[in-house]
């Protein structure tokens, strides 16, 4: 069964800093990789996703994917207090299977 | 944006009691899911469905039943609730399964005493 793990479990960064969150997965056949963000007391909401090796940038957020290393990451440039949330990574093998989620990284951005 | 509505939002029941959690999505998505979220375990899939009358098991199905009555409605049933089922439950929907965005409801906080 696919195992999806995140690190660190929690993180405190100052406003304006670069934040890096990590996700590792166990199945080399995985094809879809996504990050979700969940603010306190709210539902998880998709942030961005990637299919191919490399990186993808959307505004202050960048995903890096290295399938050979079974690793992908989320980088947040110029972190803001509004970025404080639980970040969940998700992985699936193909369109015919469901996404499995990691245990989450709790991010706090302090002014 | 996709809308997924869960009810009730909070529920307290006794050990051995029956509980039904309801979920409705109004975006014509084929797939619907029930997850539970617990500290240290993240989101774990209980059951999912790809259409009315269909049911698939997820990663943690024991102690749960589910039923998809229409494309819009998906129910999670706990027939003999146990304290280990105290959790935050999320319903979700999507167009496809593995490679499309999953849209979540606001969650149901269930406490089994």
GROMACS .gro file of C-alpha atoms in nm:
model
  224
    1UNK     CA    1   0.000   0.000   0.000
    2UNK     CA    2   0.126   0.347  -0.090
    3UNK     CA    3   0.282   0.527   0.206
    4UNK     CA    4   0.288   0.906   0.201
    5UNK     CA    5   0.489   1.087   0.468
    6UNK     CA    6   0.549   1.455   0.534
    7UNK     CA    7   0.819   1.649   0.713
    8UNK     CA    8   0.852   1.840   0.927
    9UNK     CA    9   0.543   1.783   1.141
   10UNK     CA   10   0.536   2.149   1.233
   11UNK     CA   11   0.722   2.462   1.139
   12UNK     CA   12   0.739   2.821   1.261
   13UNK     CA   13   0.886   3.079   1.023
   14UNK     CA   14   0.909   3.459   1.032
   15UNK     CA   15   0.704   3.668   0.793
   16UNK     CA   16   0.886   3.716   0.464
   17UNK     CA   17   1.087   3.395   0.490
   18UNK     CA   18   1.104   3.107   0.240
   19UNK     CA   19   0.918   2.800   0.364
   20UNK     CA   20   0.992   2.447   0.241
   21UNK     CA   21   0.763   2.151   0.303
   22UNK     CA   22   0.849   1.793   0.210
   23UNK     CA   23   0.655   1.486   0.102
   24UNK     CA   24   0.786   1.138   0.030
   25UNK     CA   25   0.595   0.852  -0.127
   26UNK     CA   26   0.666   0.483  -0.160
   27UNK     CA   27   0.522   0.377  -0.496
   28UNK     CA   28   0.742   0.461  -0.796
   29UNK     CA   29   0.439   0.421  -1.026
   30UNK     CA   30   0.281   0.735  -0.875
   31UNK     CA   31   0.172   0.984  -1.137
   32UNK     CA   32  -0.016   1.269  -0.969
   33UNK     CA   33   0.114   1.487  -0.688
   34UNK     CA   34  -0.075   1.763  -0.514
   35UNK     CA   35  -0.068   1.997  -0.218
   36UNK     CA   36  -0.376   2.095  -0.019
   37UNK     CA   37  -0.402   2.366   0.244
   38UNK     CA   38  -0.634   2.354   0.544
   39UNK     CA   39  -0.683   2.663   0.756
   40UNK     CA   40  -0.786   2.604   1.116
   41UNK     CA   41  -1.147   2.488   1.139
   42UNK     CA   42  -1.187   2.481   0.763
   43UNK     CA   43  -1.200   2.222   0.487
   44UNK     CA   44  -0.885   2.122   0.297
   45UNK     CA   45  -0.856   2.304  -0.035
   46UNK     CA   46  -0.635   2.218  -0.330
   47UNK     CA   47  -0.338   2.450  -0.372
   48UNK     CA   48  -0.155   2.313  -0.675
   49UNK     CA   49  -0.059   1.990  -0.844
   50UNK     CA   50   0.202   1.846  -1.081
   51UNK     CA   51   0.231   1.542  -1.307
   52UNK     CA   52   0.584   1.556  -1.447
   53UNK     CA   53   0.931   1.579  -1.301
   54UNK     CA   54   1.058   1.930  -1.250
   55UNK     CA   55   0.900   2.235  -1.103
   56UNK     CA   56   0.583   2.436  -1.137
   57UNK     CA   57   0.535   2.791  -1.007
   58UNK     CA   58   0.211   2.970  -0.927
   59UNK     CA   59   0.260   3.307  -0.764
   60UNK     CA   60   0.454   3.264  -0.440
   61UNK     CA   61   0.417   2.885  -0.448
   62UNK     CA   62   0.644   2.635  -0.624
   63UNK     CA   63   0.625   2.257  -0.643
   64UNK     CA   64   0.938   2.052  -0.707
   65UNK     CA   65   0.898   1.687  -0.808
   66UNK     CA   66   1.172   1.426  -0.826
   67UNK     CA   67   1.014   1.090  -0.904
   68UNK     CA   68   1.345   0.902  -0.888
   69UNK     CA   69   1.390   1.018  -0.530
   70UNK     CA   70   1.021   0.953  -0.448
   71UNK     CA   71   1.003   1.309  -0.320
   72UNK     CA   72   0.822   1.631  -0.389
   73UNK     CA   73   0.814   1.959  -0.206
   74UNK     CA   74   0.626   2.284  -0.174
   75UNK     CA   75   0.812   2.612  -0.141
   76UNK     CA   76   0.646   2.931  -0.029
   77UNK     CA   77   0.828   3.251  -0.111
   78UNK     CA   78   0.774   3.560   0.110
   79UNK     CA   79   0.565   3.368   0.363
   80UNK     CA   80   0.269   3.559   0.509
   81UNK     CA   81   0.072   3.512   0.833
   82UNK     CA   82  -0.225   3.416   0.614
   83UNK     CA   83  -0.022   3.114   0.497
   84UNK     CA   84  -0.047   2.970   0.849
   85UNK     CA   85  -0.233   2.642   0.804
   86UNK     CA   86  -0.204   2.264   0.786
   87UNK     CA   87  -0.047   2.158   0.455
   88UNK     CA   88  -0.135   1.814   0.319
   89UNK     CA   89   0.036   1.640   0.031
   90UNK     CA   90  -0.153   1.388  -0.181
   91UNK     CA   91  -0.034   1.122  -0.424
   92UNK     CA   92  -0.209   0.887  -0.663
   93UNK     CA   93  -0.087   0.613  -0.893
   94UNK     CA   94  -0.321   0.684  -1.181
   95UNK     CA   95  -0.655   0.828  -1.276
   96UNK     CA   96  -0.817   0.503  -1.170
   97UNK     CA   97  -0.708   0.520  -0.809
   98UNK     CA   98  -0.780   0.761  -0.531
   99UNK     CA   99  -0.541   1.012  -0.377
  100UNK     CA  100  -0.366   0.918  -0.056
  101UNK     CA  101  -0.282   1.198   0.181
  102UNK     CA  102   0.015   1.255   0.407
  103UNK     CA  103  -0.014   1.331   0.779
  104UNK     CA  104   0.035   1.702   0.728
  105UNK     CA  105   0.274   1.983   0.822
  106UNK     CA  106   0.143   2.256   1.049
  107UNK     CA  107   0.290   2.588   0.938
  108UNK     CA  108   0.285   2.902   1.151
  109UNK     CA  109   0.411   3.229   1.004
  110UNK     CA  110   0.479   3.487   1.272
  111UNK     CA  111   0.489   3.863   1.210
  112UNK     CA  112  -1.664   2.640  -0.711
  113UNK     CA  113  -1.771   2.290  -0.615
  114UNK     CA  114  -2.014   2.278  -0.324
  115UNK     CA  115  -2.019   1.989  -0.078
  116UNK     CA  116  -2.255   2.016   0.217
  117UNK     CA  117  -2.235   1.794   0.523
  118UNK     CA  118  -2.482   1.744   0.805
  119UNK     CA  119  -2.482   1.749   1.096
  120UNK     CA  120  -2.174   1.961   1.165
  121UNK     CA  121  -2.141   1.827   1.517
  122UNK     CA  122  -2.271   1.505   1.669
  123UNK     CA  123  -2.236   1.338   2.006
  124UNK     CA  124  -2.348   0.979   2.048
  125UNK     CA  125  -2.304   0.700   2.299
  126UNK     CA  126  -2.102   0.384   2.255
  127UNK     CA  127  -2.310   0.131   2.066
  128UNK     CA  128  -2.533   0.395   1.915
  129UNK     CA  129  -2.629   0.441   1.550
  130UNK     CA  130  -2.510   0.743   1.358
  131UNK     CA  131  -2.569   0.856   1.001
  132UNK     CA  132  -2.361   1.131   0.846
  133UNK     CA  133  -2.502   1.295   0.535
  134UNK     CA  134  -2.334   1.457   0.239
  135UNK     CA  135  -2.470   1.629  -0.071
  136UNK     CA  136  -2.273   1.770  -0.365
  137UNK     CA  137  -2.430   1.992  -0.626
  138UNK     CA  138  -2.167   1.988  -0.899
  139UNK     CA  139  -2.254   1.670  -1.085
  140UNK     CA  140  -1.930   1.503  -0.979
  141UNK     CA  141  -1.917   1.129  -1.030
  142UNK     CA  142  -1.692   1.049  -0.737
  143UNK     CA  143  -1.769   1.102  -0.370
  144UNK     CA  144  -1.555   1.015  -0.069
  145UNK     CA  145  -1.569   0.984   0.307
  146UNK     CA  146  -1.247   1.062   0.498
  147UNK     CA  147  -1.167   1.079   0.865
  148UNK     CA  148  -0.902   1.316   1.000
  149UNK     CA  149  -0.712   1.244   1.317
  150UNK     CA  150  -0.403   1.410   1.458
  151UNK     CA  151  -0.097   1.214   1.357
  152UNK     CA  152  -0.281   1.020   1.086
  153UNK     CA  153  -0.381   1.287   0.841
  154UNK     CA  154  -0.675   1.219   0.610
  155UNK     CA  155  -0.766   0.854   0.573
  156UNK     CA  156  -1.016   0.726   0.319
  157UNK     CA  157  -1.304   0.519   0.457
  158UNK     CA  158  -1.527   0.457   0.152
  159UNK     CA  159  -1.582   0.609  -0.188
  160UNK     CA  160  -1.825   0.578  -0.475
  161UNK     CA  161  -1.825   0.651  -0.847
  162UNK     CA  162  -2.199   0.668  -0.891
  163UNK     CA  163  -2.540   0.594  -0.747
  164UNK     CA  164  -2.551   0.243  -0.606
  165UNK     CA  165  -2.175   0.197  -0.625
  166UNK     CA  166  -1.951   0.157  -0.321
  167UNK     CA  167  -1.577   0.101  -0.295
  168UNK     CA  168  -1.376   0.041   0.019
  169UNK     CA  169  -1.097   0.271   0.120
  170UNK     CA  170  -0.807   0.225   0.356
  171UNK     CA  171  -0.994   0.223   0.690
  172UNK     CA  172  -1.342   0.075   0.623
  173UNK     CA  173  -1.387  -0.137   0.936
  174UNK     CA  174  -1.688  -0.033   1.144
  175UNK     CA  175  -1.835   0.184   0.867
  176UNK     CA  176  -2.098   0.134   0.602
  177UNK     CA  177  -2.178   0.378   0.326
  178UNK     CA  178  -2.450   0.419   0.070
  179UNK     CA  179  -2.476   0.637  -0.242
  180UNK     CA  180  -2.842   0.687  -0.312
  181UNK     CA  181  -2.815   0.941  -0.594
  182UNK     CA  182  -2.536   1.117  -0.777
  183UNK     CA  183  -2.570   1.398  -0.524
  184UNK     CA  184  -2.608   1.210  -0.194
  185UNK     CA  185  -2.360   0.994  -0.004
  186UNK     CA  186  -2.416   0.866   0.350
  187UNK     CA  187  -2.181   0.722   0.610
  188UNK     CA  188  -2.332   0.484   0.865
  189UNK     CA  189  -2.188   0.382   1.200
  190UNK     CA  190  -2.416   0.109   1.331
  191UNK     CA  191  -2.236   0.034   1.657
  192UNK     CA  192  -2.035   0.345   1.731
  193UNK     CA  193  -1.719   0.308   1.937
  194UNK     CA  194  -1.496   0.571   2.105
  195UNK     CA  195  -1.226   0.493   1.846
  196UNK     CA  196  -1.455   0.644   1.584
  197UNK     CA  197  -1.442   0.984   1.753
  198UNK     CA  198  -1.298   1.197   1.474
  199UNK     CA  199  -1.347   1.476   1.224
  200UNK     CA  200  -1.521   1.337   0.915
  201UNK     CA  201  -1.495   1.497   0.574
  202UNK     CA  202  -1.704   1.426   0.270
  203UNK     CA  203  -1.556   1.516  -0.066
  204UNK     CA  204  -1.626   1.494  -0.436
  205UNK     CA  205  -1.437   1.507  -0.764
  206UNK     CA  206  -1.481   1.464  -1.139
  207UNK     CA  207  -1.235   1.175  -1.147
  208UNK     CA  208  -1.028   0.988  -0.896
  209UNK     CA  209  -0.654   1.005  -0.888
  210UNK     CA  210  -0.564   1.302  -1.100
  211UNK     CA  211  -0.827   1.565  -1.038
  212UNK     CA  212  -0.888   1.813  -0.760
  213UNK     CA  213  -1.088   1.685  -0.465
  214UNK     CA  214  -1.342   1.928  -0.316
  215UNK     CA  215  -1.416   1.891   0.054
  216UNK     CA  216  -1.714   1.973   0.272
  217UNK     CA  217  -1.672   2.160   0.599
  218UNK     CA  218  -1.659   1.846   0.809
  219UNK     CA  219  -1.859   1.676   1.084
  220UNK     CA  220  -1.713   1.653   1.431
  221UNK     CA  221  -1.829   1.320   1.580
  222UNK     CA  222  -1.777   1.237   1.945
  223UNK     CA  223  -1.857   0.890   2.078
  224UNK     CA  224  -1.879   0.882   2.457
   0.00000   0.00000   0.00000
